[in-house]
Coordinates of N, CA and C and ligand atoms in Angstrom, one line a residue:
X11 N -153.4 77.9 131.9 CA -153.1 76.3 131.8 C -153.6 76.0 133.4
X12 N -154.2 75.0 133.3 CA -154.9 74.3 134.6 C -154.0 73.1 135.1
X13 N -153.2 73.4 136.1 CA -152.2 72.3 136.4 C -152.9 71.7 137.5
X14 N -153.3 70.4 137.4 CA -153.7 69.5 138.8 C -152.8 68.6 139.3
X15 N -152.7 68.7 140.5 CA -151.6 67.6 141.0 C -152.5 66.6 142.0
X16 N -152.4 65.6 141.8 CA -153.2 64.4 142.5 C -152.0 63.6 143.1
X17 N -152.6 62.7 144.0 CA -151.9 61.8 144.7 C -151.4 60.3 144.2
X18 N -152.4 59.9 143.2 CA -152.3 58.5 142.9 C -152.5 58.5 141.2
X19 N -152.0 57.3 140.9 CA -152.2 57.1 139.3 C -153.5 57.0 139.2
X20 N -154.4 56.1 139.9 CA -155.8 56.0 139.9 C -156.6 57.4 139.7
X21 N -156.1 58.1 140.7 CA -156.9 59.6 140.7 C -156.7 60.3 139.2
X22 N -155.2 60.2 139.0 CA -155.0 60.8 137.6 C -155.9 60.2 136.6
X23 N -155.9 58.8 136.5 CA -156.8 58.2 135.4 C -158.1 58.5 135.4
X24 N -158.5 58.5 136.6 CA -160.2 59.1 136.8 C -160.5 60.3 136.2
X25 N -159.5 61.2 136.5 CA -159.7 62.7 136.5 C -159.6 62.9 134.8
X26 N -158.5 62.1 134.2 CA -158.4 62.2 132.8 C -159.7 61.7 132.0
X27 N -160.0 60.5 132.5 CA -161.2 59.7 131.7 C -162.3 60.7 131.9
X28 N -162.8 61.3 133.0 CA -163.8 62.2 133.2 C -163.8 63.4 132.2
X29 N -162.5 63.9 131.9 CA -162.6 65.0 131.1 C -162.9 64.5 129.7
X30 N -162.2 63.3 129.1 CA -162.3 62.9 128.0 C -163.8 62.6 127.8
X31 N -164.4 61.9 128.7 CA -165.8 61.4 128.5 C -166.7 62.5 128.4
X32 N -166.4 63.7 129.2 CA -166.9 64.9 129.3 C -167.3 65.5 127.9
X33 N -166.1 65.5 127.1 CA -165.9 65.9 125.8 C -166.8 65.2 124.7
X34 N -166.8 63.7 125.0 CA -167.6 63.0 124.2 C -169.1 63.4 124.5
X35 N -169.5 63.6 125.8 CA -170.9 63.7 126.3 C -171.3 65.2 125.4
X36 N -170.4 66.2 125.5 CA -170.7 67.4 125.0 C -170.9 67.3 123.5
X37 N -170.2 66.7 122.9 CA -170.0 66.4 121.4 C -169.9 65.0 120.8
X38 N -170.8 64.2 120.8 CA -170.8 62.9 120.6 C -170.1 62.4 119.3
X39 N -170.0 63.4 118.4 CA -169.2 63.3 117.1 C -167.7 63.9 117.2
X40 N -167.2 64.1 118.3 CA -166.0 64.7 118.5 C -164.9 63.9 117.8
X41 N -163.8 64.7 117.8 CA -162.3 63.9 117.1 C -161.5 64.2 118.3
X42 N -161.1 62.8 118.9 CA -160.2 62.8 120.0 C -158.7 62.5 119.4
X43 N -157.6 63.3 120.0 CA -156.3 63.0 119.7 C -155.9 61.8 120.8
X44 N -155.2 60.8 120.3 CA -154.9 60.0 121.4 C -153.5 59.6 121.3
X45 N -152.9 59.1 122.7 CA -151.6 58.6 122.6 C -151.5 57.4 123.1
X46 N -150.3 56.8 123.2 CA -150.0 55.2 123.5 C -149.0 55.4 124.7
X47 N -148.5 54.3 125.1 CA -147.6 54.4 126.3 C -148.2 54.0 127.5
X48 N -147.5 54.0 128.7 CA -147.9 53.7 130.0 C -148.9 54.6 130.5
X49 N -148.6 55.9 130.4 CA -149.6 56.9 131.1 C -151.1 56.8 130.8
X50 N -151.6 56.6 129.7 CA -153.0 56.5 129.4 C -153.7 55.2 129.7
X51 N -152.9 54.3 130.2 CA -153.5 52.9 130.3 C -154.8 52.7 131.1
X52 N -154.4 53.4 132.4 CA -155.6 53.5 133.4 C -156.7 54.2 132.9
X53 N -156.4 55.6 132.1 CA -157.5 56.2 131.7 C -158.3 55.5 130.6
X54 N -157.7 54.6 129.7 CA -158.5 54.0 128.8 C -159.3 52.8 129.4
X55 N -158.7 52.3 130.5 CA -159.5 51.1 131.3 C -160.9 51.8 131.6
X56 N -160.8 53.0 132.4 CA -161.8 53.7 133.0 C -162.8 54.0 131.7
X57 N -162.5 54.6 130.6 CA -163.2 54.7 129.4 C -164.0 53.7 129.1
X58 N -163.3 52.2 128.8 CA -163.8 51.1 128.4 C -164.9 50.6 129.5
X59 N -164.9 50.9 130.7 CA -165.7 50.5 131.7 C -166.9 51.4 131.8
X60 N -166.8 52.7 131.8 CA -168.0 53.6 131.4 C -168.8 53.2 130.3
X61 N -168.0 52.8 129.1 CA -168.6 52.3 127.9 C -169.5 51.1 128.1
X62 N -168.9 50.4 129.1 CA -169.5 48.9 129.1 C -170.9 49.0 129.9
X63 N -171.1 49.9 130.8 CA -172.0 50.3 131.9 C -172.9 50.9 131.1
X64 N -172.6 51.7 129.9 CA -173.6 52.4 129.3 C -173.7 53.8 129.5
X65 N -172.6 54.4 130.4 CA -172.4 55.7 130.6 C -172.0 56.8 129.4
X66 N -171.4 55.9 128.4 CA -170.7 57.0 127.5 C -170.6 55.9 126.2
X67 N -171.0 56.7 125.0 CA -171.4 56.4 123.7 C -170.1 56.7 122.8
X68 N -169.4 55.9 122.3 CA -168.4 56.2 121.4 C -168.7 56.1 119.9
X69 N -169.9 55.5 119.7 CA -170.2 55.2 118.5 C -170.0 56.3 117.2
X70 N -170.1 57.6 117.6 CA -169.8 58.6 116.6 C -168.7 59.3 116.8
X71 N -167.6 58.9 117.7 CA -166.3 59.5 117.8 C -165.3 59.1 117.0
X72 N -164.6 60.0 116.4 CA -163.4 59.6 115.5 C -162.0 59.9 116.4
X73 N -161.0 59.0 116.2 CA -159.9 59.3 116.9 C -158.5 59.3 115.7
X74 N -157.6 60.2 116.3 CA -156.4 60.3 115.4 C -155.2 60.0 116.6
X75 N -154.5 58.9 116.2 CA -153.2 59.0 117.2 C -152.1 59.8 116.8
X76 N -151.2 59.9 117.8 CA -150.3 60.8 117.4 C -149.0 60.3 116.6
X77 N -148.7 59.2 116.9 CA -147.4 58.4 116.3 C -147.6 57.1 116.0
X78 N -146.4 56.7 115.2 CA -146.3 55.2 115.1 C -145.0 54.8 114.6
X79 N -144.4 53.8 115.0 CA -143.0 53.4 114.7 C -142.9 53.0 113.1
X80 N -141.7 53.6 112.5 CA -141.6 53.0 111.2 C -141.4 51.5 111.0
X81 N -142.0 50.8 110.2 CA -141.6 49.6 109.9 C -142.4 48.5 110.6
X82 N -143.2 48.9 111.6 CA -144.0 48.0 112.3 C -145.5 48.0 111.8
X83 N -145.9 46.8 111.3 CA -147.3 46.8 110.7 C -148.5 46.5 111.8
X84 N -149.8 46.6 111.6 CA -150.8 46.8 112.7 C -150.6 45.5 113.3
X85 N -150.1 44.3 112.8 CA -150.3 42.9 113.6 C -149.2 43.0 114.6
X86 N -148.1 43.7 114.4 CA -146.9 43.7 115.3 C -147.5 44.1 116.6
X87 N -147.0 43.3 117.9 CA -147.5 43.7 119.1 C -147.0 44.9 119.9
X88 N -146.0 45.6 119.0 CA -145.5 46.9 119.8 C -145.8 47.9 118.7
X89 N -146.6 47.8 117.8 CA -147.0 48.7 117.0 C -148.0 49.6 117.8
X90 N -148.1 50.8 117.3 CA -149.0 51.6 118.1 C -150.4 51.6 118.0
X91 N -150.8 50.8 116.5 CA -152.3 50.5 116.1 C -152.6 49.5 117.1
X92 N -151.7 48.4 117.2 CA -152.1 47.2 118.0 C -152.3 47.6 119.4
X93 N -151.5 48.4 120.0 CA -151.8 48.9 121.4 C -152.9 49.5 121.4
X94 N -153.6 50.5 120.4 CA -154.8 51.1 120.3 C -155.8 50.1 120.4
X95 N -155.7 49.1 119.4 CA -156.8 48.1 119.4 C -156.9 47.5 120.5
X96 N -155.8 46.9 121.2 CA -156.0 45.9 122.3 C -156.2 46.7 123.9
X97 N -156.0 48.0 123.8 CA -156.1 48.9 125.1 C -157.1 49.5 125.1
X98 N -158.0 49.7 123.9 CA -159.2 50.7 123.8 C -160.1 50.4 122.8
X99 N -159.6 50.3 121.6 CA -160.7 50.1 120.4 C -161.4 48.7 120.5
X100 N -161.0 47.7 121.1 CA -161.7 46.5 121.0 C -162.6 46.5 122.2
X101 N -162.4 47.5 123.2 CA -163.1 47.3 124.4 C -164.3 48.4 124.4
X102 N -164.5 49.3 123.3 CA -165.5 50.3 123.4 C -166.3 50.2 122.1
X103 N -167.4 50.8 122.0 CA -168.3 50.8 120.7 C -167.9 51.7 119.7
X104 N -166.7 51.9 119.5 CA -166.3 52.9 118.5 C -166.1 52.1 116.9
X105 N -166.4 52.8 115.8 CA -166.4 52.4 114.6 C -164.8 52.3 114.2
X106 N -164.4 51.1 114.0 CA -162.8 51.1 113.9 C -162.4 51.8 112.6
X107 N -163.5 51.9 111.8 CA -163.0 52.7 110.3 C -162.9 54.2 110.6
X108 N -163.2 54.6 112.1 CA -163.2 56.2 112.3 C -161.8 56.3 113.2
X109 N -161.2 55.2 113.4 CA -159.9 55.4 114.2 C -158.8 55.4 113.4
X110 N -157.9 56.4 113.5 CA -156.7 56.7 112.6 C -155.2 56.7 113.4
X111 N -154.4 56.0 112.8 CA -153.1 55.9 113.2 C -152.1 56.0 112.1
X112 N -151.1 56.8 112.1 CA -150.2 57.0 111.0 C -149.6 55.5 110.4
X113 N -149.7 55.5 109.3 CA -149.1 54.2 108.8 C -147.7 54.1 108.6
X114 N -146.8 53.5 109.6 CA -145.5 53.2 109.6 C -144.8 52.6 108.7
X115 N -145.8 51.7 107.8 CA -145.3 50.8 106.9 C -145.5 51.5 105.5
X116 N -146.0 52.8 105.5 CA -146.2 53.3 104.0 C -145.3 53.3 103.3
X117 N -145.3 53.0 101.8 CA -144.1 52.9 100.8 C -143.5 54.3 100.8
X118 N -144.8 55.5 100.6 CA -143.9 56.7 100.6 C -144.2 57.4 102.0
X119 N -143.3 57.6 102.6 CA -143.3 58.1 104.1 C -143.9 59.4 104.1
X120 N -143.1 60.5 103.1 CA -143.4 61.9 102.9 C -145.1 61.9 102.6
X121 N -145.5 61.1 101.7 CA -146.9 61.2 101.3 C -147.7 60.9 102.5
X122 N -147.3 59.9 103.3 CA -148.2 59.7 104.4 C -148.3 60.6 105.5
X123 N -147.2 61.3 105.5 CA -147.2 62.5 106.6 C -148.1 63.6 106.1
X124 N -148.0 63.9 104.8 CA -148.8 64.9 104.2 C -150.3 64.6 104.4
X125 N -150.8 63.2 104.0 CA -151.9 62.8 104.1 C -152.6 62.9 105.4
X126 N -151.6 62.6 106.3 CA -152.1 62.4 107.8 C -152.6 64.0 108.3
X127 N -151.8 65.0 107.9 CA -152.5 66.4 108.4 C -153.7 66.7 107.6
X128 N -153.6 66.2 106.3 CA -154.8 66.6 105.6 C -156.0 65.9 106.0
X129 N -155.9 64.6 106.6 CA -156.9 63.9 107.3 C -157.5 64.5 108.4
X130 N -156.5 65.1 109.4 CA -156.9 65.8 110.4 C -157.6 67.2 110.2
X131 N -157.2 67.6 109.1 CA -158.1 69.0 108.5 C -159.3 68.4 108.0
X132 N -159.4 67.4 107.4 CA -160.8 67.0 106.6 C -161.7 66.6 107.9
X133 N -161.3 66.2 109.0 CA -162.0 65.8 110.2 C -162.5 67.1 110.9
X134 N -162.0 68.3 110.7 CA -162.3 69.5 111.3 C -161.5 69.9 112.4
X135 N -160.2 68.9 112.4 CA -159.4 69.4 113.7 C -159.7 68.7 114.8
X136 N -158.9 68.5 115.7 CA -158.9 67.7 117.1 C -159.7 68.3 118.2
X137 N -160.6 67.8 118.7 CA -161.5 68.6 119.9 C -160.7 68.6 121.0
X138 N -160.1 67.2 121.3 CA -159.3 67.2 122.5 C -158.2 66.2 122.5
X139 N -156.9 66.8 122.7 CA -155.9 65.9 122.3 C -155.4 65.2 123.8
X140 N -155.3 64.1 123.9 CA -154.3 63.4 125.0 C -153.2 63.4 124.8
X141 N -152.0 63.8 125.8 CA -150.8 63.5 125.6 C -150.2 62.9 126.8
X142 N -149.0 62.1 126.7 CA -148.0 61.7 127.7 C -147.1 62.7 127.5
X143 N -146.0 62.4 128.4 CA -144.7 63.4 128.1 C -143.5 62.3 128.4
X144 N -142.5 62.5 127.4 CA -141.2 61.6 127.6 C -140.2 62.3 128.6
X145 N -139.3 61.3 129.1 CA -138.4 61.8 130.2 C -137.6 63.1 129.5
X146 N -137.4 63.2 128.2 CA -136.6 64.3 127.6 C -137.4 65.4 127.1
X147 N -139.0 65.4 127.6 CA -139.8 66.3 127.2 C -140.5 66.3 125.8
X148 N -140.3 65.1 125.3 CA -141.1 64.7 124.0 C -142.5 64.7 124.1
X149 N -143.3 65.0 123.1 CA -144.8 65.0 123.0 C -144.9 64.4 121.6
X150 N -145.8 63.3 121.6 CA -145.7 62.4 120.4 C -144.4 62.1 120.2
X151 N -143.8 62.1 119.1 CA -142.5 61.8 119.1 C -141.6 63.0 118.9
X152 N -142.2 64.2 119.0 CA -141.4 65.2 118.9 C -140.4 65.5 119.9
X153 N -139.0 64.9 119.4 CA -138.0 65.1 120.3 C -137.3 66.4 120.6
X154 N -136.4 66.6 121.4 CA -135.8 67.8 121.6 C -134.9 68.3 120.3
X155 N -135.1 69.5 120.0 CA -134.5 70.0 118.7 C -134.2 71.4 118.7
X156 N -133.9 71.9 117.6 CA -133.3 73.3 117.8 C -134.6 74.3 117.2
X157 N -135.7 73.5 116.6 CA -136.7 74.2 116.3 C -138.1 73.1 116.3
X158 N -139.4 74.0 116.5 CA -140.4 73.0 116.6 C -140.9 72.8 115.3
X159 N -141.3 71.6 115.0 CA -141.6 71.1 113.7 C -143.2 71.0 113.6
X160 N -143.6 71.8 112.6 CA -145.1 72.0 112.5 C -145.7 70.6 112.1
X161 N -145.4 70.2 110.8 CA -146.3 69.0 110.3 C -145.8 67.7 110.9
X162 N -146.8 66.7 110.6 CA -146.7 65.4 110.6 C -145.1 64.9 110.1
X163 N -144.1 64.3 110.6 CA -143.1 64.2 110.1 C -142.4 62.8 110.3
X164 N -141.2 62.5 109.9 CA -140.5 61.2 110.2 C -139.4 61.9 111.4
X165 N -139.1 61.1 112.3 CA -138.2 61.3 113.2 C -137.3 60.4 113.6
X166 N -136.1 60.5 114.0 CA -135.2 59.6 114.5 C -135.3 59.8 116.0
X167 N -135.4 58.6 116.6 CA -135.8 58.5 118.1 C -134.4 58.9 118.9
X168 N -134.6 59.6 119.9 CA -133.4 59.9 120.8 C -133.0 58.7 121.5
X169 N -131.6 58.6 122.0 CA -131.3 57.3 122.8 C -132.1 57.2 124.1
X170 N -132.3 58.2 124.6 CA -133.3 58.1 125.7 C -134.5 57.4 125.5
X171 N -135.2 57.8 124.4 CA -136.6 57.5 124.2 C -136.3 55.8 123.9
X172 N -135.2 55.3 122.9 CA -135.0 54.1 122.8 C -134.9 53.4 123.9
X173 N -134.1 53.8 124.7 CA -133.8 53.2 126.1 C -135.3 53.1 126.9
X174 N -136.1 54.1 127.0 CA -137.2 54.0 127.9 C -138.1 53.0 127.3
X175 N -138.3 52.9 125.7 CA -139.3 52.3 125.3 C -138.7 50.7 125.0
X176 N -137.3 50.3 125.3 CA -137.0 49.0 125.1 C -137.6 48.2 126.1
X177 N -138.2 48.5 127.2 CA -138.8 47.7 128.2 C -140.0 46.8 127.6
X178 N -140.6 47.5 126.5 CA -141.6 46.7 125.7 C -141.1 45.6 124.5
X179 N -139.9 45.4 124.2 CA -139.2 45.0 123.3 C -138.3 43.8 123.9
X180 N -138.0 42.8 123.2 CA -137.1 41.9 123.3 C -135.9 42.2 123.8
X181 N -135.3 42.9 123.1 CA -134.0 43.7 123.5 C -134.0 45.1 122.7
X182 N -133.0 46.0 123.2 CA -133.0 47.3 122.8 C -132.7 47.5 121.3
X183 N -132.1 46.3 120.7 CA -131.9 46.5 119.2 C -133.2 46.3 118.7
X184 N -134.2 45.8 119.1 CA -135.5 45.5 118.4 C -136.4 46.7 118.2
X185 N -135.8 47.8 119.2 CA -136.7 49.1 119.2 C -136.4 49.9 117.7
X186 N -137.6 49.9 117.2 CA -137.1 50.8 116.0 C -136.5 52.2 116.0
X187 N -135.7 52.6 115.2 CA -134.9 53.8 115.4 C -135.7 55.2 114.8
X188 N -136.7 54.9 114.0 CA -137.5 56.1 113.5 C -138.9 55.8 113.6
X189 N -139.8 56.9 113.7 CA -141.2 56.8 113.8 C -141.6 58.1 113.1
X190 N -142.8 57.9 112.8 CA -143.7 59.2 112.2 C -144.6 59.7 113.5
X191 N -144.7 61.3 113.5 CA -145.3 61.8 114.5 C -146.2 63.1 114.0
X192 N -147.2 63.2 114.8 CA -147.8 64.5 114.4 C -147.0 65.6 114.8
X193 N -147.0 66.7 114.0 CA -145.9 67.7 114.3 C -146.8 68.6 115.6
X194 N -146.1 69.8 116.0 CA -146.6 70.6 116.9 C -147.6 71.5 116.2
X195 N -148.1 71.7 115.2 CA -149.1 72.3 114.3 C -150.4 71.6 114.9
X196 N -150.4 70.1 114.4 CA -151.5 69.5 114.7 C -151.8 69.4 116.1
X197 N -150.9 69.3 117.0 CA -151.0 69.1 118.5 C -151.6 70.5 119.0
X198 N -151.0 71.6 118.4 CA -151.4 72.9 119.0 C -152.5 73.4 118.5
X199 N -153.0 72.8 117.2 CA -154.2 73.5 116.9 C -155.6 72.6 117.3
X200 N -155.5 71.6 118.3 CA -156.4 71.0 118.9 C -157.2 72.0 120.0
X201 N -158.5 71.8 119.9 CA -159.2 72.9 120.8 C -158.7 72.9 122.2
X202 N -158.7 71.7 122.6 CA -158.2 71.3 124.1 C -156.9 70.5 124.2
X203 N -156.2 70.5 125.2 CA -155.0 69.6 125.4 C -154.9 69.1 126.7
X204 N -155.1 67.8 126.9 CA -154.8 67.2 128.1 C -153.6 66.3 128.3
X205 N -152.5 66.7 129.0 CA -151.5 66.0 129.2 C -151.3 65.5 130.7
X206 N -151.2 64.1 130.7 CA -151.2 63.2 131.9 C -149.4 62.8 132.0
X207 N -149.1 62.7 133.4 CA -147.7 62.4 133.6 C -147.8 61.8 135.1
X208 N -147.3 60.7 135.2 CA -147.0 60.3 136.5 C -145.7 59.6 137.1
X209 N -145.3 59.6 138.3 CA -143.9 59.1 138.7 C -143.1 60.2 139.3
X210 N -142.4 59.7 140.2 CA -141.4 60.7 140.4 C -140.3 61.0 139.4
X211 N -140.1 60.0 138.6 CA -139.0 60.2 137.6 C -139.5 61.3 136.4
X212 N -140.7 61.6 136.5 CA -141.3 62.6 135.4 C -141.3 64.1 136.1
X213 N -141.0 64.1 137.5 CA -141.3 65.5 138.2 C -140.5 66.5 137.7
X214 N -138.9 66.5 137.3 CA -138.2 67.3 136.5 C -138.7 67.8 135.4
X215 N -139.0 66.9 134.6 CA -139.3 67.3 133.0 C -140.7 67.9 133.2
X216 N -141.7 67.6 134.0 CA -143.0 68.5 134.1 C -142.4 69.7 134.5
X217 N -141.6 69.9 135.6 CA -141.5 71.4 136.1 C -140.8 72.1 135.0
X218 N -139.8 71.4 134.2 CA -139.0 72.2 133.2 C -140.3 72.7 132.1
X219 N -140.9 71.5 131.7 CA -141.9 71.7 130.5 C -142.9 73.0 130.8
X220 N -143.5 72.8 132.2 CA -144.6 73.8 132.3 C -144.3 75.1 133.1
X221 N -143.2 75.0 133.8 CA -142.7 76.2 134.7 C -141.5 76.7 134.2
X222 N -141.0 76.3 133.4 CA -139.7 76.8 132.8 C -139.8 77.5 131.2
X223 N -138.5 78.0 130.7 CA -138.7 78.5 129.4 C -139.1 77.8 128.4
X224 N -139.8 78.7 127.2 CA -140.4 77.9 126.1 C -139.4 77.6 125.3
X225 N -139.0 76.6 125.0 CA -138.0 75.9 124.0 C -138.0 74.8 123.4
X226 N -137.8 74.7 122.0 CA -137.8 73.5 121.4 C -136.7 72.2 121.9
X227 N -136.1 72.6 122.9 CA -135.2 71.8 123.6 C -136.2 70.9 124.6
X228 N -137.0 71.5 125.1 CA -138.0 70.7 125.8 C -139.3 70.9 124.8
X229 N -139.5 69.8 124.0 CA -140.8 70.3 123.3 C -142.1 70.3 124.0
X230 N -142.3 69.9 125.0 CA -143.6 70.0 125.6 C -144.0 71.3 126.1
X231 N -142.8 72.1 126.3 CA -142.9 73.7 126.7 C -143.9 74.5 125.8
X232 N -143.9 74.2 124.7 CA -144.7 74.9 123.7 C -146.1 75.0 124.3
X233 N -146.5 74.0 124.9 CA -147.9 73.6 125.3 C -148.3 74.9 126.1
X234 N -147.1 75.8 127.0 CA -147.8 76.8 127.7 C -148.1 77.8 127.0
X235 N -148.3 77.8 125.6 CA -148.7 78.7 124.8 C -150.1 78.4 124.5
X236 N -150.7 77.2 124.8 CA -151.9 76.9 124.6 C -153.2 77.4 125.3
X237 N -154.2 77.8 124.6 CA -155.0 78.6 125.5 C -156.0 77.8 126.1
X238 N -155.9 76.4 126.0 CA -156.7 75.5 126.8 C -156.3 74.1 127.2
X239 N -155.1 74.3 128.1 CA -154.4 73.3 128.3 C -154.7 72.7 130.0
X240 N -154.7 71.5 129.9 CA -154.7 70.9 131.3 C -153.8 69.8 131.5
X241 N -152.9 69.7 132.7 CA -152.2 68.9 132.8 C -152.5 68.3 134.2
X242 N -152.2 67.0 134.3 CA -152.5 66.3 135.6 C -151.5 65.6 136.0
X243 N -150.7 65.7 137.0 CA -149.6 65.0 137.4 C -149.8 64.4 138.8
X244 N -149.1 63.3 138.8 CA -149.3 62.5 140.1 C -148.0 61.8 140.2
X245 N -147.2 62.2 141.4 CA -146.0 61.8 141.8 C -145.7 60.4 141.9
X246 N -147.1 59.8 142.1 CA -146.8 58.2 142.6 C -147.6 57.4 141.2
Ligands
F6R313 C1 -146.9 57.9 122.6 C2 -146.4 59.2 122.8 C3 -145.4 59.6 123.9 C4 -145.6 59.1 125.1 C5 -144.2 59.4 126.0 C6 -144.4 59.1 127.4 O1 -148.1 58.0 121.7 O2 -146.9 60.1 122.0 O3 -144.9 60.7 123.5 O4 -146.7 59.8 125.7 O5 -143.4 58.7 125.5 O6 -144.6 57.6 127.5 P1 -145.1 56.8 128.8 O7 -146.5 57.1 129.1 O8 -145.2 55.2 128.4 O9 -144.1 57.4 130.1

């Protein structure tokens, strides 16, 4: 594991964007696994800027997102599809038909999950997976559990996750209680994993996840077994 401690969120974002753009430069037709949430916003802004000035070309890149709330369609401003469109895809020269987010409104959720894993496989797997980490150690929406779940699946969100995400909704009651998430199989089979975390509040969970025992009670801890993991942490 490459554990990089930086001093500011700006530095974290610049380092993460440089790694992702490096991946795209090395393999212009690569598959990027992407995350939503506050952590990658700075990274996405820098990627968009680099694209704007012609430093990097996303025209052949494909993306697969980690997760989506059940019941929110792409026009809902808190859906993860909406987040990705507005925070990244609308600002770079990516072909939107090459961007994938699980469909939280699918009629047959089990079939959607199965199809998502098949899709990742058909794309040749993920070259670089970007992750944030939840206060409870979740990655994607893989919440603390008694076992690691391999496939894309439907999850019931933990209270702490609902609480953390309620800042984006009008009220706590508006936060969906379930979501679809890529499983640990999809994440762990990515060729490279880049996890970013910032803020004093994430310090304990980052320590537990990357320097504590590997346990499904701290889902991110499984990443210690990944052969090509970079973690960038900024306390600020
Ligand atoms: C979102 C996702 C989540 C977030 C995590 C941290 O697609 O996969 O695991 O990365 O909840 O969220 P922030 O960055 O908002 O602290």
